[in-house]
Short mmCIF file of C-alpha atoms in Angstrom, two decimals:
data_model
loop_
_atom_site.label_atom_id
_atom_site.label_comp_id
_atom_site.label_asym_id
_atom_site.label_seq_id
_atom_site.Cartn_x
_atom_site.Cartn_y
_atom_site.Cartn_z
CA MET V 80 -0.26 0.05 -0.04
CA ASN V 81 2.72 2.39 1.18
CA THR V 82 4.88 1.99 -2.23
CA VAL V 83 1.68 2.67 -4.22
CA LYS V 84 1.12 5.90 -2.22
CA ASP V 85 4.66 7.02 -2.35
CA SER V 86 4.48 6.43 -6.06
CA HIS V 87 1.17 8.32 -6.24
CA THR V 88 2.79 11.34 -4.19
CA HIS V 89 5.79 10.96 -6.37
CA HIS V 90 3.61 11.45 -9.54
CA ILE V 91 1.89 14.28 -8.05
CA SER V 92 4.83 16.17 -7.15
CA GLN V 93 6.45 15.45 -10.57
CA GLN V 94 3.36 17.07 -12.34
CA PHE V 95 3.65 19.97 -9.90
CA ASN V 96 7.24 20.44 -10.74
CA GLU V 97 6.46 20.31 -14.40
CA GLU V 98 3.60 22.58 -14.10
CA LEU V 99 6.21 25.31 -12.02
CA GLU V 100 8.64 24.73 -14.88
CA GLY V 101 5.99 25.18 -17.49
CA VAL V 102 4.86 28.79 -16.27
CA LYS V 103 8.62 29.60 -15.81
CA LYS V 104 9.40 28.50 -19.60
CA SER V 105 6.24 30.21 -20.84
CA MET V 106 7.10 33.44 -19.21
CA LEU V 107 10.81 33.39 -20.58
CA GLU V 108 9.32 32.77 -24.09
CA MET V 109 6.79 35.62 -23.56
CA GLY V 110 10.17 37.70 -22.52
CA GLY V 111 11.96 36.44 -25.70
CA LEU V 112 8.99 37.75 -27.80
CA VAL V 113 8.99 40.89 -25.99
CA GLU V 114 12.50 41.44 -26.51
CA LYS V 115 12.12 41.07 -30.09
CA GLN V 116 9.34 43.53 -30.27
CA VAL V 117 11.50 46.27 -28.93
CA ARG V 118 14.23 45.62 -31.18
CA ASP V 119 12.01 45.28 -34.22
CA ALA V 120 10.00 48.55 -33.28
CA ILE V 121 13.44 50.43 -33.16
CA LYS V 122 14.41 48.97 -36.43
CA SER V 123 11.13 49.80 -37.97
CA LEU V 124 11.61 53.50 -36.92
CA ILE V 125 15.17 53.73 -37.83
CA ASN V 126 14.83 52.25 -41.13
CA ALA V 127 11.25 53.87 -41.82
CA ASP V 128 9.86 50.32 -42.45
CA THR V 129 6.04 50.60 -41.84
CA GLU V 130 5.46 47.15 -42.88
CA LEU V 131 7.64 45.98 -39.95
CA ALA V 132 5.88 48.62 -37.65
CA ASP V 133 2.42 47.00 -38.57
CA ILE V 134 3.72 43.69 -37.74
CA VAL V 135 4.95 44.94 -34.24
CA VAL V 136 1.68 46.67 -33.76
CA GLU V 137 -0.26 43.48 -34.58
CA ARG V 138 1.87 41.18 -32.57
CA ASP V 139 1.17 42.96 -29.34
CA GLU V 140 -2.03 40.95 -29.23
CA LEU V 141 0.00 37.89 -29.09
CA VAL V 142 1.88 39.39 -26.04
CA ASN V 143 -1.36 40.40 -24.57
CA ASP V 144 -2.71 36.80 -24.96
CA MET V 145 0.41 35.00 -23.49
CA GLU V 146 0.03 37.41 -20.44
CA LEU V 147 -3.53 36.24 -19.93
CA ASN V 148 -2.69 32.57 -20.43
CA ILE V 149 0.22 32.67 -18.22
CA ASP V 150 -1.52 34.45 -15.50
CA GLN V 151 -4.19 31.86 -15.65
CA GLU V 152 -1.54 29.13 -15.41
CA CYS V 153 -0.44 30.65 -12.12
CA THR V 154 -4.01 31.06 -10.58
CA GLN V 155 -4.55 27.42 -11.36
CA ILE V 156 -1.34 26.45 -9.65
CA LEU V 157 -2.31 28.51 -6.71
CA ALA V 158 -5.75 27.11 -6.65
CA LYS V 159 -4.88 23.35 -7.26
CA ARG V 160 -1.33 22.93 -5.99
CA GLN V 161 -1.37 25.30 -3.09
CA PRO V 162 2.49 26.01 -3.15
CA ALA V 163 4.64 26.79 -0.15
CA ALA V 164 7.81 28.77 0.37
CA SER V 165 9.99 28.89 -2.64
CA ASP V 166 7.26 27.37 -4.94
CA LEU V 167 4.99 29.97 -4.15
CA ARG V 168 7.46 32.68 -4.41
CA LEU V 169 8.21 31.62 -8.18
CA VAL V 170 4.57 31.37 -9.17
CA LEU V 171 4.05 35.04 -7.63
CA ALA V 172 7.28 36.30 -9.29
CA VAL V 173 6.27 34.92 -12.83
CA SER V 174 2.83 36.75 -12.35
CA LYS V 175 4.52 39.93 -11.62
CA CYS V 176 7.08 39.44 -14.37
CA ILE V 177 4.44 38.86 -17.10
CA SER V 178 2.69 42.19 -15.98
CA ASP V 179 6.13 43.92 -16.66
CA LEU V 180 6.60 42.05 -19.80
CA GLU V 181 3.24 43.06 -21.02
CA ARG V 182 3.85 46.56 -20.39
CA ILE V 183 7.36 46.33 -22.34
CA GLY V 184 5.14 44.85 -25.14
CA ASP V 185 2.85 48.08 -25.01
CA GLU V 186 5.67 50.39 -25.18
CA ALA V 187 7.10 48.54 -28.19
CA ALA V 188 3.79 48.85 -30.00
CA LYS V 189 3.67 52.53 -29.09
CA ILE V 190 7.17 52.92 -30.74
CA ALA V 191 6.03 51.17 -33.76
CA ARG V 192 2.92 53.38 -34.10
CA LEU V 193 5.26 56.42 -33.83
CA ALA V 194 7.46 54.95 -36.41
CA ALA V 195 4.69 55.07 -38.88
CA GLU V 196 3.73 58.63 -38.17
CA LEU V 197 7.47 59.61 -38.38
CA THR V 198 7.99 57.89 -41.77
CA GLU V 199 5.16 60.00 -43.12
CA GLN V 200 7.08 63.13 -41.76
CA GLY V 201 10.36 62.32 -43.80
CA GLU V 202 13.56 60.55 -43.60
CA SER V 203 16.26 61.00 -40.91
CA GLN V 204 15.47 62.69 -37.89
CA PRO V 205 17.10 64.49 -34.87
CA GLY V 206 17.72 61.84 -31.93
CA PHE V 207 17.83 59.02 -34.08
CA VAL V 208 21.03 57.85 -32.95
CA GLU V 209 20.32 58.21 -29.40
CA VAL V 210 17.00 56.17 -29.87
CA ARG V 211 19.20 53.49 -31.60
CA HIS V 212 21.70 53.46 -28.83
CA ILE V 213 19.22 53.66 -26.02
CA GLY V 214 17.14 51.20 -27.86
CA GLU V 215 19.96 48.70 -27.92
CA GLU V 216 20.78 49.21 -24.27
CA VAL V 217 17.11 48.64 -23.12
CA SER V 218 16.98 45.24 -25.34
CA SER V 219 20.09 44.01 -23.72
CA MET V 220 18.55 44.77 -20.37
CA ILE V 221 15.50 42.92 -20.94
CA GLN V 222 17.79 39.94 -22.12
CA GLN V 223 19.98 40.23 -19.07
CA ALA V 224 16.80 40.24 -16.40
CA LEU V 225 15.43 37.24 -18.22
CA THR V 226 18.94 35.35 -18.14
CA ALA V 227 18.96 36.57 -14.58
CA PHE V 228 15.31 34.87 -13.80
CA ALA V 229 16.44 31.61 -15.55
CA ARG V 230 19.64 31.19 -13.47
CA LEU V 231 18.49 32.92 -10.49
CA ASP V 232 21.55 35.09 -10.72
CA VAL V 233 21.30 38.08 -8.29
CA ASP V 234 24.39 39.73 -9.87
CA SER V 235 22.96 40.01 -13.21
CA ALA V 236 19.82 41.22 -11.70
CA LEU V 237 21.79 44.12 -9.95
CA LYS V 238 23.57 45.00 -13.25
CA VAL V 239 20.12 45.53 -14.82
CA ALA V 240 19.32 48.19 -12.16
CA HIS V 241 22.73 49.79 -12.90
CA ASP V 242 22.43 49.97 -16.44
CA ASP V 243 18.92 51.65 -15.70
CA LYS V 244 20.45 54.39 -13.97
CA ILE V 245 22.62 55.12 -16.98
CA VAL V 246 19.67 54.83 -19.56
CA ASP V 247 17.85 57.48 -17.26
CA LEU V 248 20.73 59.98 -17.29
CA GLU V 249 21.17 59.37 -21.09
CA TYR V 250 17.35 59.67 -21.72
CA ARG V 251 17.55 63.06 -19.93
CA SER V 252 20.29 64.73 -21.36
CA THR V 253 19.05 63.62 -24.86
CA VAL V 254 15.59 65.11 -24.05
CA ARG V 255 17.46 68.45 -23.12
CA GLU V 256 19.42 68.48 -26.50
CA LEU V 257 16.22 67.73 -28.37
CA ILE V 258 14.25 70.77 -26.71
CA THR V 259 17.17 73.11 -27.82
CA TYR V 260 16.69 71.73 -31.46
CA MET V 261 13.08 72.30 -31.17
CA MET V 262 13.57 76.10 -30.07
CA GLU V 263 15.82 76.71 -32.88
CA ASP V 264 13.56 74.87 -35.35
CA PRO V 265 10.04 75.56 -34.13
CA ARG V 266 8.75 73.66 -37.37
CA SER V 267 10.22 70.57 -36.13
CA ILE V 268 8.43 70.29 -32.91
CA SER V 269 5.53 67.79 -33.62
CA ARG V 270 8.34 65.69 -35.39
CA VAL V 271 10.76 65.89 -32.46
CA LEU V 272 8.00 65.48 -29.87
CA ASN V 273 7.22 61.99 -31.47
CA ILE V 274 10.92 61.08 -31.07
CA ILE V 275 10.83 62.21 -27.53
CA TRP V 276 7.72 59.87 -27.01
CA CYS V 277 9.85 57.13 -28.27
CA LEU V 278 12.68 57.70 -26.03
CA ARG V 279 10.38 58.09 -23.09
CA ALA V 280 9.12 54.59 -23.89
CA LEU V 281 12.26 53.11 -24.23
CA GLU V 282 13.26 54.81 -20.76
CA ARG V 283 10.14 52.85 -19.29
CA VAL V 284 11.02 49.63 -20.93
CA GLY V 285 14.25 50.02 -18.84
CA ASP V 286 12.28 50.56 -15.95
CA HIS V 287 10.29 47.41 -16.29
CA ALA V 288 13.38 45.45 -16.96
CA MET V 289 14.72 46.66 -13.94
CA ASN V 290 11.51 45.46 -12.04
CA ILE V 291 11.91 42.06 -13.36
CA GLY V 292 15.47 42.22 -11.94
CA GLU V 293 13.86 43.05 -8.68
CA HIS V 294 11.46 40.02 -9.03
CA VAL V 295 14.80 37.78 -9.45
CA ILE V 296 16.20 39.16 -6.01
CA TYR V 297 12.84 38.16 -4.46
CA LEU V 298 12.84 34.91 -5.95
CA ALA V 299 16.27 33.98 -5.04
CA LYS V 300 16.77 35.85 -1.68
CA GLY V 301 13.08 36.36 -0.46
CA LEU V 302 13.93 39.90 -0.17
CA ASP V 303 11.41 42.40 -1.68
CA VAL V 304 13.65 45.30 -2.97
CA ARG V 305 11.10 47.12 -4.86
CA HIS V 306 11.42 51.15 -4.30
CA MET V 307 14.80 50.87 -2.87
CA ASP V 308 17.96 52.54 -4.20
CA ILE V 309 20.43 50.07 -5.92
CA GLU V 310 22.96 50.97 -2.93
CA GLN V 311 20.37 49.99 -0.53
CA VAL V 312 19.57 46.87 -2.04
CA GLU V 313 23.34 45.92 -2.34
CA ASP V 314 23.77 46.73 1.39
CA LYS V 315 20.39 44.71 2.09
CA LEU V 316 21.95 41.68 0.20
CA GLU V 317 25.34 41.92 2.03
CA THR V 318 23.45 41.30 5.41
CA VAL V 319 21.64 38.54 3.97
CA ASN V 320 24.82 36.90 2.60
CA LYS V 321 26.61 37.06 5.74
CA MET N 615 -14.78 16.17 20.36
CA ASN N 616 -16.61 16.99 17.26
CA THR N 617 -17.99 20.30 18.75
CA VAL N 618 -14.41 21.28 19.75
CA LYS N 619 -13.20 20.58 16.42
CA ASP N 620 -16.33 22.51 14.85
CA SER N 621 -15.51 25.55 16.99
CA HIS N 622 -11.82 25.19 16.15
CA THR N 623 -12.68 25.15 12.36
CA HIS N 624 -15.10 27.80 12.88
CA HIS N 625 -12.48 29.92 14.76
CA ILE N 626 -9.94 29.41 11.76
CA SER N 627 -12.38 30.29 9.18
CA GLN N 628 -13.31 33.47 11.11
CA GLN N 629 -9.86 34.45 11.38
CA PHE N 630 -9.28 33.74 7.78
CA ASN N 631 -12.23 35.98 6.88
CA GLU N 632 -10.87 38.61 8.88
CA GLU N 633 -7.42 38.54 7.09
CA LEU N 634 -9.33 38.63 3.92
CA GLU N 635 -11.23 41.74 4.98
CA GLY N 636 -8.24 43.09 6.41
CA VAL N 637 -6.24 43.19 3.15
CA LYS N 638 -9.17 44.42 1.24
CA LYS N 639 -9.54 47.28 3.81
CA SER N 640 -5.83 47.95 3.52
CA MET N 641 -6.26 48.24 -0.20
CA LEU N 642 -9.01 50.83 0.02
CA GLU N 643 -7.07 52.82 2.53
CA MET N 644 -4.24 52.89 0.23
CA GLY N 645 -6.45 53.89 -2.77
CA GLY N 646 -7.69 56.72 -0.66
CA LEU N 647 -4.40 57.96 0.23
CA VAL N 648 -3.38 57.82 -3.76
CA GLU N 649 -6.38 59.58 -4.66
CA LYS N 650 -5.48 62.43 -2.17
CA GLN N 651 -2.11 62.50 -3.72
CA VAL N 652 -3.24 62.95 -7.12
CA ARG N 653 -5.53 65.88 -5.98
CA ASP N 654 -2.96 67.55 -3.92
CA ALA N 655 -0.36 67.15 -6.79
CA ILE N 656 -2.71 68.94 -9.08
CA LYS N 657 -3.58 71.24 -6.39
CA SER N 658 0.21 72.15 -5.89
CA LEU N 659 0.76 73.03 -9.47
CA ILE N 660 -2.14 75.09 -9.90
CA ASN N 661 -1.46 77.16 -7.02
CA ALA N 662 2.14 76.93 -7.29
CA ASP N 663 2.24 75.67 -3.69
CA THR N 664 6.04 74.25 -3.51
CA GLU N 665 5.29 73.28 0.03
CA LEU N 666 2.31 71.29 -0.90
CA ALA N 667 4.37 69.68 -3.72
CA ASP N 668 7.05 68.71 -1.50
CA ILE N 669 4.61 67.03 0.99
CA VAL N 670 3.34 64.88 -2.13
CA VAL N 671 6.83 63.81 -2.87
CA GLU N 672 7.55 62.60 0.59
CA ARG N 673 4.22 61.01 1.18
CA ASP N 674 4.90 58.61 -1.96
CA GLU N 675 7.30 56.56 0.37
CA LEU N 676 4.31 56.10 2.48
CA VAL N 677 2.32 54.68 -0.60
CA ASN N 678 5.40 52.51 -1.64
CA ASP N 679 5.48 51.22 2.04
CA MET N 680 1.74 50.23 1.98
CA GLU N 681 2.20 48.31 -1.35
CA LEU N 682 4.92 46.30 0.04
CA ASN N 683 3.09 45.59 3.29
CA ILE N 684 -0.34 44.65 1.76
CA ASP N 685 1.86 42.66 -0.89
CA GLN N 686 3.18 40.69 2.04
CA GLU N 687 -0.03 40.22 3.61
CA CYS N 688 -1.36 38.76 0.44
CA THR N 689 1.54 36.29 0.08
CA GLN N 690 1.17 35.06 3.75
CA ILE N 691 -2.53 34.32 3.17
CA LEU N 692 -1.54 32.38 0.01
CA ALA N 693 0.94 30.41 1.94
CA LYS N 694 -0.97 29.92 5.32
CA ARG N 695 -4.64 29.69 4.23
CA GLN N 696 -4.39 28.33 0.59
CA PRO N 697 -7.57 30.11 -0.45
CA ALA N 698 -9.54 28.75 -3.23
CA ALA N 699 -12.40 30.17 -5.60
CA SER N 700 -13.53 33.75 -4.90
CA ASP N 701 -11.04 33.76 -1.82
CA LEU N 702 -8.40 33.29 -4.08
CA ARG N 703 -9.65 35.76 -6.49
CA LEU N 704 -9.84 38.69 -3.90
CA VAL N 705 -6.28 38.12 -2.93
CA LEU N 706 -5.07 38.10 -6.28
CA ALA N 707 -7.25 41.19 -7.29
CA VAL N 708 -6.01 42.96 -4.30
CA SER N 709 -2.40 42.23 -5.11
CA LYS N 710 -2.89 43.55 -8.70
CA CYS N 711 -4.61 46.57 -7.67
CA ILE N 712 -1.96 47.74 -5.16
CA SER N 713 0.32 47.60 -8.08
CA ASP N 714 -1.96 49.86 -9.98
CA LEU N 715 -2.47 52.09 -6.95
CA GLU N 716 1.47 52.37 -6.51
CA ARG N 717 1.93 53.46 -9.91
CA ILE N 718 -0.81 56.08 -9.54
CA GLY N 719 1.39 57.37 -6.81
CA ASP N 720 4.27 57.61 -8.81
CA GLU N 721 2.50 59.75 -11.35
CA ALA N 722 1.34 61.95 -8.73
CA ALA N 723 5.01 62.33 -7.18
CA LYS N 724 6.06 63.01 -10.63
CA ILE N 725 3.28 65.87 -11.11
CA ALA N 726 4.55 67.34 -7.87
CA ARG N 727 8.05 67.47 -8.79
CA LEU N 728 7.17 69.17 -12.11
CA ALA N 729 4.77 71.49 -10.05
CA ALA N 730 8.02 72.76 -8.15
CA GLU N 731 9.80 73.36 -11.54
CA LEU N 732 6.79 75.04 -12.91
CA THR N 733 6.56 77.44 -10.12
CA GLU N 734 10.09 78.63 -10.78
CA GLN N 735 8.99 79.41 -14.28
CA GLY N 736 6.52 81.77 -13.36
CA GLU N 737 2.81 82.07 -12.77
CA SER N 738 -0.32 80.96 -14.77
CA GLN N 739 0.48 78.82 -17.61
CA PRO N 740 -1.10 77.34 -20.89
CA GLY N 741 -2.98 74.31 -20.24
CA PHE N 742 -3.64 74.88 -16.65
CA VAL N 743 -7.23 74.72 -17.27
CA GLU N 744 -7.18 71.49 -18.88
CA VAL N 745 -4.66 69.92 -16.23
CA ARG N 746 -7.33 71.06 -13.56
CA HIS N 747 -10.13 69.66 -15.74
CA ILE N 748 -8.55 66.17 -16.55
CA GLY N 749 -7.10 65.93 -13.03
CA GLU N 750 -10.51 66.25 -11.39
CA GLU N 751 -11.69 63.69 -13.95
CA VAL N 752 -9.09 61.05 -13.09
CA SER N 753 -9.21 61.72 -9.37
CA SER N 754 -13.12 60.82 -9.58
CA MET N 755 -12.22 57.71 -11.77
CA ILE N 756 -9.99 56.44 -8.83
CA GLN N 757 -12.66 57.16 -6.37
CA GLN N 758 -15.31 55.25 -8.59
CA ALA N 759 -12.86 52.42 -9.07
CA LEU N 760 -12.35 51.88 -5.41
CA THR N 761 -15.93 52.21 -4.49
CA ALA N 762 -16.70 49.56 -7.44
CA PHE N 763 -14.22 47.15 -5.64
CA ALA N 764 -15.77 47.78 -2.24
CA ARG N 765 -19.35 46.97 -3.48
CA LEU N 766 -18.31 44.61 -6.09
CA ASP N 767 -20.14 46.83 -8.72
CA VAL N 768 -19.54 45.86 -12.29
CA ASP N 769 -21.58 48.84 -13.64
CA SER N 770 -19.36 51.35 -11.88
CA ALA N 771 -16.39 49.55 -13.07
CA LEU N 772 -17.57 49.99 -16.66
CA LYS N 773 -18.25 53.55 -16.20
CA VAL N 774 -14.45 54.01 -15.15
CA ALA N 775 -13.48 52.27 -18.48
CA HIS N 776 -15.95 54.71 -20.37
CA ASP N 777 -14.55 57.86 -18.68
CA ASP N 778 -10.93 56.60 -19.40
CA LYS N 779 -12.10 56.89 -23.25
CA ILE N 780 -12.97 60.48 -22.68
CA VAL N 781 -10.01 61.40 -20.92
CA ASP N 782 -7.72 59.90 -23.70
CA LEU N 783 -9.65 62.07 -26.27
CA GLU N 784 -9.06 65.14 -24.05
CA TYR N 785 -5.39 64.53 -23.47
CA ARG N 786 -4.71 64.04 -27.10
CA SER N 787 -6.74 67.29 -28.12
CA THR N 788 -5.00 69.19 -25.25
CA VAL N 789 -1.41 68.15 -26.43
CA ARG N 790 -2.15 69.41 -30.20
CA GLU N 791 -3.30 72.66 -28.61
CA LEU N 792 -0.06 73.08 -26.79
CA ILE N 793 2.08 71.90 -29.55
CA THR N 794 0.35 75.02 -31.61
CA TYR N 795 1.24 77.21 -28.64
CA MET N 796 4.78 76.12 -28.55
CA MET N 797 5.22 76.82 -32.55
CA GLU N 798 4.13 80.17 -31.95
CA ASP N 799 6.09 80.81 -29.02
CA PRO N 800 9.32 78.84 -28.93
CA ARG N 801 10.48 80.50 -25.79
CA SER N 802 7.74 78.48 -24.11
CA ILE N 803 8.94 75.15 -24.96
CA SER N 804 10.58 73.75 -21.91
CA ARG N 805 7.77 75.22 -19.80
CA VAL N 806 4.89 73.82 -21.96
CA LEU N 807 6.73 70.49 -22.28
CA ASN N 808 6.35 70.18 -18.23
CA ILE N 809 2.70 70.83 -18.49
CA ILE N 810 2.71 68.06 -21.33
CA TRP N 811 4.40 65.49 -19.03
CA CYS N 812 1.68 66.42 -16.22
CA LEU N 813 -1.00 65.73 -18.65
CA ARG N 814 0.63 62.50 -19.48
CA ALA N 815 1.00 61.47 -16.18
CA LEU N 816 -2.77 62.23 -15.68
CA GLU N 817 -3.66 60.18 -18.60
CA ARG N 818 -1.70 57.28 -17.13
CA VAL N 819 -3.47 57.66 -13.83
CA GLY N 820 -6.73 57.12 -15.81
CA ASP N 821 -5.42 53.94 -17.41
CA HIS N 822 -4.73 52.66 -13.72
CA ALA N 823 -7.93 53.46 -12.57
CA MET N 824 -9.31 51.42 -15.49
CA ASN N 825 -7.33 48.68 -14.70
CA ILE N 826 -8.65 48.52 -11.20
CA GLY N 827 -12.01 48.59 -12.77
CA GLU N 828 -11.06 45.54 -14.74
CA HIS N 829 -9.78 43.63 -11.65
CA VAL N 830 -13.27 44.35 -10.24
CA ILE N 831 -14.99 42.61 -13.04
CA TYR N 832 -12.29 39.70 -12.50
CA LEU N 833 -13.26 39.62 -9.05
CA ALA N 834 -17.00 39.82 -9.36
CA LYS N 835 -17.57 37.69 -12.66
CA GLY N 836 -14.24 35.64 -12.84
CA LEU N 837 -13.74 37.23 -16.01
CA ASP N 838 -10.34 38.41 -17.01
CA VAL N 839 -11.23 41.40 -19.29
CA ARG N 840 -7.55 43.10 -19.79
CA HIS N 841 -6.85 44.05 -23.24
CA MET N 842 -10.40 43.98 -24.44
CA ASP N 843 -12.27 46.99 -25.71
CA ILE N 844 -15.05 48.33 -23.61
CA GLU N 845 -17.62 47.02 -26.17
CA GLN N 846 -16.10 43.43 -25.91
CA VAL N 847 -16.19 43.57 -22.18
CA GLU N 848 -19.76 44.54 -22.37
CA ASP N 849 -20.83 41.75 -24.91
CA LYS N 850 -18.84 39.24 -22.76
CA LEU N 851 -20.68 40.38 -19.65
CA GLU N 852 -24.10 39.96 -21.22
CA THR N 853 -23.32 36.44 -22.11
CA VAL N 854 -22.11 35.47 -18.75
CA ASN N 855 -25.26 37.14 -17.33
CA LYS N 856 -27.50 35.39 -19.46
#
């Protein structure tokens, strides 16, 4: 009897592990798609590629569907499996990450929509170099945050937070430059504002990547480090590691 | 023996109910504070009241702390009580709502920071009438979304989604007017851009209020209506109610 029961328990727990791995895998897949969305949105903007811009906008629905499906899987795991400790943390971290990923998807779609408008407004634009540069940075931040999640790598998660600080500074200095540009050429205002919206969208993508990094720290260390400065986080982690 | 056990079970379930009511109450309190933050931020802007602006910025920490505490309570309920069905939905809805409330708090702090800058730039500004008007609308939307949550009132939740559409239109037409203003008076660009940032922050507050309305529908009807048009939501609800 006991062996049967053990094998049954073993079977259940194996299924449970598969479900946990399943949502984690789905989340990382969603992350990969969202990273591609950001890269494609920037590409459509820089290359005035309206076709690609349309694809990005359409694909955002897929991103939204993924969020709903994964969230439903998480709820089902909570209801059926009643996970505890680190399993519960994993489900909750996944559920928070997909919300950030969905918002990154929204920002990518926003950039793609602006790309379509900017194409109508003519070729090379002021601020494009910076859009490409910051776009490259935040795309790498998404990738790094996801890898950190997959590997429970706290150092990589912290690196994302550091990078976000740099992106914020670059964003602010670029906007300042673009304001000067508009003052010198007031006819450019609508056009340049669209580029500022793109930069702002990218800056927010960076924030969401950083949030994912925070969820990694929660998952790995059980520490909720939201709303802390990066220095505070590092201090806190040192105390925990002692 | 049985009576003791029943009374014990009864005791546990009463405690459980109190915990559920507790997080719900805390969430509504946080919502009240956040609504006040938005109203005070607008007031500090319109009245050039830097003292009030400072208070709003400082109080954002309290909002952040509330999010962390309520989220922790939710996690503890999930771990200890392993709620099912509508109890699980309540905990998950609260946990999602506080994330939207925290972001509303961020937007309010952003407006207060801009208010301090705008005060330095001089008295009455273009776009202030619209800021006050849209500010009033989104503050009411927060209130309505919270009341809808407290009463599980789906109609009120839908009303918030309708209002959000109006706010979006008003936001867009105001930004268009302000662009014209800047083109006619390029020296106003930095100043007017700050007002555009405020309007954008308010527009996002409206989005978050709408999200809270969506969580109410999820809680009341078990329907996840995120990413749907309001018409789709109404159709879907009609099918459920039949």
